[in-house]
Amino acid sequence: MEVRFASKDDLNNIVILEKECFLFPYKDKDILYELNENPFSHTLVFENNGEIIGYLIYLITFDSASIVRIGVKKSERNKNIATELLKKCEEHLKKEKVELFTLEVRESNVAAIKLYEKFGFSKICLKKSYYENGENAIYMMKGVF
């Protein structure tokens, strides 16, 4: 098991997970953009025996960072995979001297909210009708030192 930075060779596996994890998944070209073209984007993958079972896409802009996507294969959830991805992400953020870490999460995603709170994120505000289906998002933030 390892957490590593993704390469363009990981695209197909990330796309498969994206479709499994999200109601409105990113298109292949959107993930490829994050992997290869967006200079602010970083993608981590959790690999086990050659299989990618989790990923995390985040952006670093100056002294702040934001989670874009985090997904874990359904059969592998509740095995600390998202925790390991977030730990590796935070290691990188500290090296980059990032001071502020933010995210939006579906109001209904109680498991994710609990995970983020465990990592020290605080609820800042509610973004009404943020998602495509009209669901609210909770905006969360933490300091990285």
Short mmCIF file of C-alpha atoms in Angstrom, two decimals:
data_model
loop_
_atom_site.label_atom_id
_atom_site.label_comp_id
_atom_site.label_asym_id
_atom_site.label_seq_id
_atom_site.Cartn_x
_atom_site.Cartn_y
_atom_site.Cartn_z
CA MET A 1 0.00 0.00 0.00
CA GLU A 2 1.26 3.45 -0.85
CA VAL A 3 0.09 6.99 -1.35
CA ARG A 4 1.85 8.69 -4.26
CA PHE A 5 1.40 11.50 -6.73
CA ALA A 6 -0.63 10.45 -9.76
CA SER A 7 0.63 10.38 -13.32
CA LYS A 8 -1.25 10.52 -16.61
CA ASP A 9 -1.03 6.70 -16.64
CA ASP A 10 -3.46 6.69 -13.71
CA LEU A 11 -6.18 8.54 -15.64
CA ASN A 12 -8.38 5.54 -16.51
CA ASN A 13 -8.35 4.23 -12.94
CA ILE A 14 -9.20 7.64 -11.52
CA VAL A 15 -12.05 8.03 -14.03
CA ILE A 16 -13.49 4.66 -12.96
CA LEU A 17 -13.41 5.70 -9.30
CA GLU A 18 -14.83 9.13 -10.13
CA LYS A 19 -17.87 7.50 -11.76
CA GLU A 20 -18.35 5.16 -8.80
CA CYS A 21 -18.01 7.88 -6.17
CA PHE A 22 -19.89 10.90 -7.49
CA LEU A 23 -23.44 11.65 -8.53
CA PHE A 24 -22.08 14.14 -11.08
CA PRO A 25 -18.64 12.78 -12.03
CA TYR A 26 -15.98 14.78 -13.79
CA LYS A 27 -15.44 13.92 -17.43
CA ASP A 28 -12.19 12.28 -18.53
CA LYS A 29 -10.99 15.57 -20.03
CA ASP A 30 -11.57 17.39 -16.72
CA ILE A 31 -9.45 14.90 -14.78
CA LEU A 32 -6.80 14.94 -17.50
CA TYR A 33 -6.71 18.73 -17.19
CA GLU A 34 -6.10 18.45 -13.44
CA LEU A 35 -3.36 15.85 -14.00
CA ASN A 36 -1.48 17.50 -16.85
CA GLU A 37 -2.43 21.11 -17.46
CA ASN A 38 -3.56 22.91 -14.33
CA PRO A 39 -0.37 24.28 -12.74
CA PHE A 40 -2.07 24.62 -9.34
CA SER A 41 -3.49 21.08 -9.23
CA HIS A 42 -2.03 18.07 -7.43
CA THR A 43 -3.44 14.55 -7.44
CA LEU A 44 -2.61 11.80 -4.97
CA VAL A 45 -3.59 8.16 -5.39
CA PHE A 46 -3.81 5.35 -2.85
CA GLU A 47 -2.54 2.18 -4.49
CA ASN A 48 -2.82 -1.34 -3.11
CA ASN A 49 -1.29 -4.28 -4.99
CA GLY A 50 -1.24 -2.27 -8.20
CA GLU A 51 -4.88 -1.16 -7.90
CA ILE A 52 -5.82 2.47 -7.31
CA ILE A 53 -8.56 2.45 -4.69
CA GLY A 54 -8.58 6.11 -3.70
CA TYR A 55 -7.57 9.54 -4.93
CA LEU A 56 -7.44 13.16 -3.81
CA ILE A 57 -7.27 16.20 -6.08
CA TYR A 58 -6.34 19.51 -4.48
CA LEU A 59 -5.24 22.97 -5.55
CA ILE A 60 -2.49 25.13 -4.09
CA THR A 61 -2.65 28.83 -4.83
CA PHE A 62 -0.07 30.91 -3.03
CA ASP A 63 -0.55 30.26 0.70
CA SER A 64 -3.90 28.47 0.50
CA ALA A 65 -5.15 25.10 -0.70
CA SER A 66 -8.54 23.57 -1.50
CA ILE A 67 -9.73 20.02 -1.87
CA VAL A 68 -11.33 19.54 -5.28
CA ARG A 69 -12.22 15.83 -5.13
CA ILE A 70 -11.64 12.90 -2.85
CA GLY A 71 -12.92 9.46 -3.72
CA VAL A 72 -12.51 5.95 -2.36
CA LYS A 73 -13.72 2.73 -3.95
CA LYS A 74 -17.00 1.75 -2.25
CA SER A 75 -15.76 -1.70 -1.22
CA GLU A 76 -12.69 -0.11 0.43
CA ARG A 77 -14.39 2.59 2.48
CA ASN A 78 -13.94 2.82 6.26
CA LYS A 79 -10.38 1.46 5.98
CA ASN A 80 -8.61 4.79 6.58
CA ILE A 81 -7.79 5.33 2.91
CA ALA A 82 -9.15 8.89 2.87
CA THR A 83 -7.27 9.50 6.12
CA GLU A 84 -3.98 8.40 4.54
CA LEU A 85 -4.62 10.57 1.47
CA LEU A 86 -5.31 13.60 3.67
CA LYS A 87 -2.19 12.96 5.76
CA LYS A 88 0.00 12.86 2.65
CA CYS A 89 -1.72 15.97 1.32
CA GLU A 90 -1.08 17.87 4.54
CA GLU A 91 2.61 16.82 4.48
CA HIS A 92 2.86 18.41 1.04
CA LEU A 93 0.98 21.53 2.15
CA LYS A 94 3.38 22.05 5.06
CA LYS A 95 6.39 21.77 2.71
CA GLU A 96 4.75 24.35 0.44
CA LYS A 97 4.12 26.64 3.45
CA VAL A 98 0.36 26.64 2.92
CA GLU A 99 -1.45 28.46 5.71
CA LEU A 100 -5.13 27.83 4.93
CA PHE A 101 -6.89 24.67 3.76
CA THR A 102 -10.53 24.75 2.58
CA LEU A 103 -13.20 22.51 1.09
CA GLU A 104 -16.88 22.19 0.31
CA VAL A 105 -18.77 19.05 1.27
CA ARG A 106 -22.35 17.97 0.67
CA GLU A 107 -24.50 18.69 3.69
CA SER A 108 -25.75 15.08 3.53
CA ASN A 109 -22.24 13.54 3.53
CA VAL A 110 -22.04 12.94 7.28
CA ALA A 111 -19.11 10.48 7.05
CA ALA A 112 -16.97 12.99 5.15
CA ILE A 113 -17.88 15.82 7.52
CA LYS A 114 -16.81 13.70 10.50
CA LEU A 115 -13.52 12.87 8.77
CA TYR A 116 -12.81 16.52 8.02
CA GLU A 117 -13.65 17.52 11.60
CA LYS A 118 -11.25 14.82 12.81
CA PHE A 119 -8.58 16.57 10.72
CA GLY A 120 -9.33 19.90 12.37
CA PHE A 121 -11.58 21.49 9.77
CA SER A 122 -14.29 23.79 11.11
CA LYS A 123 -17.65 24.57 9.54
CA ILE A 124 -17.56 28.17 8.33
CA CYS A 125 -20.81 28.64 6.45
CA LEU A 126 -23.52 26.98 4.40
CA LYS A 127 -23.52 27.49 0.62
CA LYS A 128 -27.15 27.19 -0.44
CA SER A 129 -27.95 25.13 -3.55
CA TYR A 130 -24.23 24.73 -4.30
CA TYR A 131 -24.41 21.40 -6.12
CA GLU A 132 -26.00 20.52 -9.48
CA ASN A 133 -28.96 18.85 -7.80
CA GLY A 134 -29.60 21.83 -5.52
CA GLU A 135 -28.05 20.34 -2.39
CA ASN A 136 -26.33 22.68 0.04
CA ALA A 137 -22.59 22.57 0.70
CA ILE A 138 -20.85 23.12 3.99
CA TYR A 139 -17.75 25.28 3.56
CA MET A 140 -14.99 24.13 5.91
CA MET A 141 -11.59 25.56 6.74
CA LYS A 142 -8.49 24.88 8.81
CA GLY A 143 -5.05 26.32 9.30
CA VAL A 144 -1.99 24.31 8.26
CA PHE A 145 1.18 24.91 10.25
#
